[in-house]
Short mmCIF file of C-alpha atoms and ligand atoms in Angstrom, two decimals:
data_model
loop_
_atom_site.label_atom_id
_atom_site.label_comp_id
_atom_site.label_asym_id
_atom_site.label_seq_id
_atom_site.Cartn_x
_atom_site.Cartn_y
_atom_site.Cartn_z
CA MET A 7 111.81 141.06 105.80
CA ARG A 8 108.28 140.64 104.49
CA ALA A 9 105.42 139.55 106.73
CA PRO A 10 104.73 135.80 106.73
CA LEU A 11 102.21 134.64 104.12
CA LEU A 12 99.84 133.62 106.90
CA GLN A 13 99.24 134.95 110.40
CA LEU A 14 97.08 133.60 113.19
CA THR A 15 94.47 136.16 114.29
CA GLU A 16 91.42 135.98 116.55
CA ALA A 17 89.36 135.19 113.45
CA GLY A 18 91.75 132.40 112.41
CA LEU A 19 94.44 132.00 109.74
CA TYR A 20 94.78 135.23 107.78
CA CYS A 21 96.73 136.02 104.62
CA PRO A 22 97.50 139.75 104.96
CA ARG A 23 98.73 140.21 101.39
CA GLY A 24 95.82 138.34 99.86
CA ASP A 25 93.36 139.75 102.43
CA PHE A 26 91.48 136.49 103.01
CA PHE A 27 91.06 133.99 105.83
CA ILE A 28 91.31 130.19 105.71
CA ASP A 29 88.52 128.36 107.61
CA PRO A 30 87.76 131.52 109.64
CA LEU A 31 86.34 131.31 113.17
CA LYS A 32 84.55 134.65 113.00
CA THR A 33 82.61 136.53 110.34
CA VAL A 34 85.02 137.93 107.73
CA PRO A 35 84.56 139.33 104.19
CA ARG A 36 86.50 136.60 102.34
CA ALA A 37 86.85 132.97 103.43
CA VAL A 38 88.78 130.16 101.76
CA ILE A 39 87.31 126.87 103.01
CA THR A 40 89.22 123.58 103.17
CA HIS A 41 86.07 121.43 103.54
CA GLY A 42 82.45 121.38 104.66
CA HIS A 43 82.69 120.16 108.28
CA SER A 44 81.22 122.64 110.76
CA ASP A 45 84.52 123.21 112.60
CA HIS A 46 86.04 124.48 109.33
CA ALA A 47 83.14 126.01 107.38
CA ARG A 48 80.99 128.46 109.30
CA PRO A 49 77.99 130.45 108.07
CA GLY A 50 77.89 134.23 107.71
CA MET A 51 81.06 134.97 105.71
CA GLY A 52 80.93 137.66 103.01
CA ALA A 53 82.14 135.29 100.28
CA TYR A 54 83.38 131.71 100.12
CA LEU A 55 86.04 130.17 97.92
CA CYS A 56 86.27 126.37 98.07
CA HIS A 57 86.48 123.26 95.90
CA ASN A 58 83.49 122.89 93.55
CA ASP A 59 82.35 119.72 95.36
CA SER A 60 82.19 121.59 98.68
CA ILE A 61 79.69 124.11 97.34
CA PRO A 62 76.60 121.84 97.60
CA ILE A 63 77.66 120.90 101.13
CA LEU A 64 78.01 124.54 102.20
CA GLN A 65 74.81 125.56 100.42
CA HIS A 66 72.93 122.80 102.20
CA ARG A 67 74.44 123.57 105.61
CA PHE A 68 73.87 127.35 105.27
CA ARG A 69 70.43 126.93 103.66
CA GLY A 70 71.64 128.55 100.45
CA ARG A 71 72.82 131.75 102.15
CA GLY A 72 76.21 132.95 100.95
CA ILE A 73 78.21 133.77 97.84
CA PHE A 74 80.10 130.67 96.72
CA ASP A 75 82.94 130.48 94.25
CA GLY A 76 84.46 127.11 93.35
CA LEU A 77 87.80 125.87 92.04
CA GLN A 78 88.86 122.53 90.59
CA TYR A 79 91.86 120.82 92.14
CA SER A 80 95.13 122.43 90.91
CA GLU A 81 93.29 125.36 89.29
CA ARG A 82 95.17 128.58 90.07
CA ARG A 83 93.64 131.83 91.24
CA VAL A 84 95.70 134.99 91.76
CA VAL A 85 94.40 137.01 94.71
CA ASN A 86 96.19 140.35 95.28
CA GLY A 87 99.47 138.87 94.04
CA ILE A 88 99.13 135.57 95.93
CA THR A 89 98.71 132.48 93.75
CA LEU A 90 96.17 130.26 95.46
CA SER A 91 95.30 126.69 94.50
CA LEU A 92 93.45 123.76 96.08
CA HIS A 93 94.79 120.20 96.14
CA PRO A 94 93.20 116.89 97.19
CA ALA A 95 93.23 116.25 100.95
CA GLY A 96 91.50 112.83 100.83
CA HIS A 97 89.39 113.71 103.90
CA ILE A 98 85.79 114.00 102.63
CA LEU A 99 84.04 115.00 99.40
CA GLY A 100 85.49 118.35 98.22
CA SER A 101 88.20 118.48 100.89
CA ALA A 102 91.28 120.45 99.87
CA GLN A 103 94.70 121.56 100.98
CA VAL A 104 95.21 125.27 100.37
CA ARG A 105 98.48 126.13 98.61
CA LEU A 106 99.67 129.74 98.61
CA GLU A 107 102.61 130.98 96.60
CA ALA A 108 104.23 134.41 96.42
CA ASP A 109 107.78 135.51 95.52
CA GLY A 110 108.90 131.89 95.19
CA GLU A 111 107.72 130.97 98.69
CA VAL A 112 105.08 128.26 99.13
CA TRP A 113 102.86 127.66 102.16
CA VAL A 114 100.40 124.78 102.38
CA VAL A 115 97.50 124.46 104.83
CA SER A 116 96.51 120.81 105.05
CA GLY A 117 93.02 121.18 106.52
CA ASP A 118 91.86 117.74 107.70
CA TYR A 119 93.36 114.94 105.63
CA LYS A 120 93.94 111.22 105.33
CA ARG A 121 96.02 108.87 103.17
CA GLN A 122 93.63 105.89 103.15
CA PRO A 123 91.45 105.55 100.03
CA ASP A 124 88.00 107.15 99.97
CA PRO A 125 85.53 106.65 97.09
CA LEU A 126 84.38 110.28 97.35
CA ALA A 127 87.70 112.05 97.91
CA PRO A 128 90.60 111.83 95.44
CA ALA A 129 93.85 110.68 97.03
CA PHE A 130 95.85 113.25 99.02
CA GLU A 131 98.55 114.84 96.87
CA PRO A 132 101.63 115.95 98.82
CA GLN A 133 102.74 119.47 97.88
CA GLN A 134 106.36 120.48 98.18
CA CYS A 135 106.44 123.66 100.22
CA ASN A 136 108.51 125.88 102.49
CA VAL A 137 105.93 125.93 105.27
CA PHE A 138 103.41 123.17 105.98
CA ILE A 139 100.55 123.67 108.42
CA THR A 140 99.28 120.23 109.44
CA GLU A 141 96.37 118.96 111.48
CA SER A 142 97.17 116.54 114.34
CA THR A 143 93.78 115.11 115.40
CA PHE A 144 95.37 111.67 115.88
CA GLY A 145 98.93 112.85 116.44
CA LEU A 146 100.04 110.18 118.89
CA PRO A 147 101.92 106.93 118.13
CA ILE A 148 99.00 104.89 119.54
CA TYR A 149 96.92 105.89 116.51
CA GLN A 150 97.81 103.51 113.68
CA TRP A 151 94.97 102.50 111.40
CA PRO A 152 94.34 98.89 110.42
CA ASP A 153 93.64 98.05 106.79
CA VAL A 154 90.15 99.25 105.75
CA ASP A 155 89.28 95.82 104.26
CA ASP A 156 90.06 94.14 107.61
CA VAL A 157 87.90 96.67 109.46
CA MET A 158 85.02 96.06 107.09
CA GLN A 159 85.35 92.28 107.53
CA GLU A 160 85.00 92.79 111.29
CA MET A 161 81.98 95.04 110.79
CA HIS A 162 80.33 92.54 108.45
CA ALA A 163 80.92 89.66 110.89
CA TRP A 164 79.36 91.76 113.68
CA TRP A 165 76.38 92.60 111.43
CA ARG A 166 75.83 88.90 110.54
CA GLY A 167 76.07 87.99 114.24
CA ASN A 168 73.42 90.56 115.09
CA ILE A 169 71.07 89.14 112.46
CA GLU A 170 71.48 85.68 114.02
CA ARG A 171 70.59 87.17 117.43
CA ASP A 172 67.62 89.01 115.86
CA MET A 173 69.13 92.40 116.62
CA ILE A 174 69.19 95.51 114.42
CA SER A 175 72.75 96.75 113.74
CA MET A 176 73.28 100.46 114.35
CA VAL A 177 76.55 102.13 113.39
CA GLN A 178 77.27 105.57 114.74
CA ALA A 179 79.08 107.72 112.14
CA TYR A 180 79.44 111.41 111.19
CA PRO A 181 76.62 112.40 108.82
CA LEU A 182 79.08 114.15 106.47
CA GLY A 183 81.96 112.01 105.24
CA LYS A 184 81.95 108.80 107.29
CA ALA A 185 78.31 108.00 106.54
CA GLN A 186 78.81 108.25 102.76
CA ARG A 187 82.10 106.33 102.93
CA LEU A 188 80.31 103.50 104.76
CA LEU A 189 77.64 103.40 102.05
CA PHE A 190 80.36 102.48 99.56
CA LEU A 191 82.11 100.02 101.87
CA LEU A 192 79.19 98.02 103.30
CA ASP A 193 78.21 94.68 101.77
CA ARG A 194 74.57 94.98 100.69
CA SER A 195 74.23 91.21 100.24
CA ILE A 196 74.05 90.94 104.06
CA GLY A 197 70.97 93.14 104.45
CA PRO A 198 69.45 96.54 103.69
CA ILE A 199 71.13 99.78 104.74
CA TYR A 200 69.00 102.45 106.39
CA LEU A 201 69.94 106.06 107.07
CA HIS A 202 68.75 107.89 110.15
CA ALA A 203 66.89 111.12 109.22
CA SER A 204 69.81 113.44 110.05
CA VAL A 205 72.19 111.30 107.96
CA ALA A 206 69.61 111.08 105.16
CA ASP A 207 69.32 114.87 105.08
CA MET A 208 72.91 115.39 103.83
CA TYR A 209 72.69 112.24 101.67
CA MET A 210 69.67 113.58 99.79
CA ALA A 211 71.21 117.03 99.40
CA LEU A 212 74.38 115.55 97.87
CA ARG A 213 72.37 113.30 95.55
CA ALA A 214 70.22 116.24 94.46
CA SER A 215 73.39 118.13 93.53
CA GLY A 216 74.45 115.27 91.25
CA ILE A 217 76.89 113.39 93.52
CA ASP A 218 76.69 109.68 92.72
CA LEU A 219 75.95 107.84 95.99
CA PRO A 220 74.84 104.21 96.43
CA ASP A 221 71.15 103.57 97.18
CA ALA A 222 69.96 103.43 100.78
CA GLU A 223 66.66 103.28 102.63
CA ILE A 224 65.55 106.19 104.79
CA LEU A 225 64.55 105.45 108.38
CA THR A 226 61.38 107.30 109.37
CA ALA A 227 59.10 107.21 112.41
CA ALA A 228 56.79 105.03 110.32
CA THR A 229 59.42 102.38 109.48
CA PRO A 230 58.23 99.20 111.24
CA PRO A 231 61.01 97.49 113.25
CA SER A 232 60.12 94.20 111.52
CA LEU A 233 61.51 95.65 108.25
CA LEU A 234 64.82 96.34 109.97
CA ARG A 235 65.48 92.84 111.23
CA SER A 236 68.51 92.24 108.99
CA ALA A 237 69.28 95.92 108.47
CA LEU A 238 72.25 98.08 109.33
CA VAL A 239 71.27 101.61 110.31
CA ILE A 240 73.77 104.47 109.95
CA THR A 241 72.99 106.94 112.70
CA PRO A 242 74.65 110.03 114.21
CA GLY A 243 73.96 108.83 117.79
CA MET A 244 71.78 106.71 120.04
CA THR A 245 68.60 108.21 118.57
CA ASP A 246 65.81 105.74 117.83
CA ALA A 247 67.60 102.81 119.42
CA GLU A 248 64.88 102.50 122.08
CA ARG A 249 61.98 102.86 119.68
CA LEU A 250 63.40 100.20 117.38
CA GLY A 251 63.75 97.66 120.16
CA SER A 252 66.48 95.07 120.17
CA SER A 253 69.51 96.67 118.56
CA ALA A 254 73.30 96.52 118.75
CA MET A 255 75.18 99.82 118.62
CA ALA A 256 78.74 100.31 117.39
CA MET A 257 80.84 103.35 116.57
CA ALA A 258 82.98 103.83 113.45
CA SER A 259 85.77 106.25 114.33
CA GLY A 260 89.53 106.64 114.69
CA TRP A 261 88.99 107.04 118.45
CA MET A 262 88.04 103.36 118.54
CA ALA A 263 91.75 102.49 118.12
CA VAL A 264 92.16 102.94 121.87
CA ARG A 265 90.53 100.39 124.11
CA ALA A 266 89.69 102.90 126.87
CA GLN A 267 87.83 105.07 124.39
CA ARG A 268 86.06 102.05 122.91
CA GLN A 269 84.88 101.07 126.38
CA ARG A 270 83.50 104.57 126.96
CA SER A 271 81.41 104.35 123.77
CA PRO A 272 77.73 103.51 124.44
CA SER A 273 78.03 99.90 123.32
CA GLY A 274 81.67 99.11 123.86
CA VAL A 275 81.84 97.98 120.22
CA GLY A 276 83.96 100.07 117.88
CA PHE A 277 85.41 99.90 114.39
CA VAL A 278 88.59 101.82 113.60
CA LEU A 279 87.65 103.86 110.57
CA SER A 280 88.99 107.39 110.39
CA ASP A 281 88.97 110.25 107.89
CA HIS A 282 92.17 111.68 109.42
CA VAL A 283 95.81 110.65 109.10
CA ASP A 284 97.22 108.27 111.68
CA TRP A 285 100.66 108.74 113.26
CA PRO A 286 102.74 107.02 110.52
CA ASP A 287 100.89 108.77 107.67
CA LEU A 288 101.20 112.13 109.41
CA HIS A 289 104.99 111.86 109.47
CA ARG A 290 105.22 110.32 105.99
CA THR A 291 103.25 113.29 104.71
CA ILE A 292 105.43 115.85 106.49
CA ASP A 293 108.50 114.18 104.96
CA GLU A 294 106.95 114.25 101.49
CA THR A 295 106.23 118.00 101.66
CA GLN A 296 109.97 118.62 102.31
CA ALA A 297 108.83 121.62 104.34
CA GLU A 298 111.52 123.62 106.14
CA THR A 299 109.03 124.68 108.80
CA VAL A 300 106.01 122.76 110.09
CA TYR A 301 103.21 124.35 112.10
CA VAL A 302 100.95 121.93 113.96
CA THR A 303 97.30 122.51 114.85
CA HIS A 304 93.97 120.84 115.61
CA GLY A 305 94.86 118.10 118.07
CA TYR A 306 98.07 116.90 119.67
CA GLU A 307 100.22 119.92 118.76
CA ASP A 308 102.78 119.57 121.57
CA ASP A 309 103.35 115.84 121.06
CA VAL A 310 103.83 116.18 117.31
CA VAL A 311 106.10 119.23 117.69
CA ARG A 312 108.23 117.43 120.28
CA TYR A 313 108.64 114.41 118.01
CA LEU A 314 109.53 116.60 115.02
CA HIS A 315 112.14 118.41 117.13
CA GLU A 316 113.67 115.04 117.97
CA GLN A 317 113.92 114.42 114.22
CA GLY A 318 115.79 117.73 113.87
CA ARG A 319 112.91 119.59 112.23
CA ASP A 320 111.84 123.20 112.66
CA ALA A 321 108.34 122.67 114.08
CA ARG A 322 106.02 124.83 116.18
CA PRO A 323 102.46 124.84 117.43
CA LEU A 324 100.32 127.00 115.13
CA ALA A 325 99.78 129.47 118.00
CA HIS A 326 103.36 130.65 117.39
CA LEU A 327 102.24 132.24 114.14
CA ALA A 328 100.31 134.73 116.28
CA ILE A 329 103.13 135.27 118.80
CA ALA A 330 105.68 135.92 116.04
CA ARG A 331 103.59 138.84 114.88
CA ARG A 332 103.70 140.83 118.10
ZN1 LIG Q 15 86.89 117.53 108.83
#
């Protein structure tokens, strides 16, 4: 019997026949990257292979250091006899599932993914495969996303209410992914949108690389609070809230689906907007892959595996890919 297409090593998921790692944890010669978030794309690798749209993100994050090679979605690359291709994951700009094929066997690594629409990420395309490795960030039945339009209506009502109370609206969101998604979703007729400096940094880098993003104002130390009266500020955290005076803070995240987590957020106000799959979409996706074996990682592994077992599926936590090797 041949070795599995992927193994779990100390440096992360490794393809022994192709001699490359996927989203490696340690410095390795060859890294295939699913997307530009820092828990998937780390600096210092010998060479990077990723979707073309991830290259400006990685170059910006690593200050240009690295050798970057890009693929389009569905473009095939043969690496030491393994046919590798990237397919839309719908998570953030450039995010990709990694599909590996050899001797008629297909493995797919989902990376982070979602099924809700995103103006910057083409819709997730399910890949039929023998083995599917899925994330499980929100792998509990309590995580079920409301419709994005409904969430945005709530956010807009909150924003209008803040203007009436003479308060600046501040929405906490990840600088890469969520912040840009919000720029497309927010209604500019309500007021101006400002970006906190650390959100503006990635925004300007993406724009400079030719990514078409809606206009926004940049918040600087010199921005007078009077200009912000009707504004919504996208910020990575509580920064600047004190300097700006009277402001209302809210968080835009999948974690806001749970009341206890919402109450722990600095303001107690939360909008359920996630770049990951919720529980129903996770299982719909697994069904659509028709995978014989599912490995689960990055979140609620045990809960998802238990549920899949109840459905009669062959499912294991990803850690088993390391144990099987010994
Ligand atoms: Zn991510």
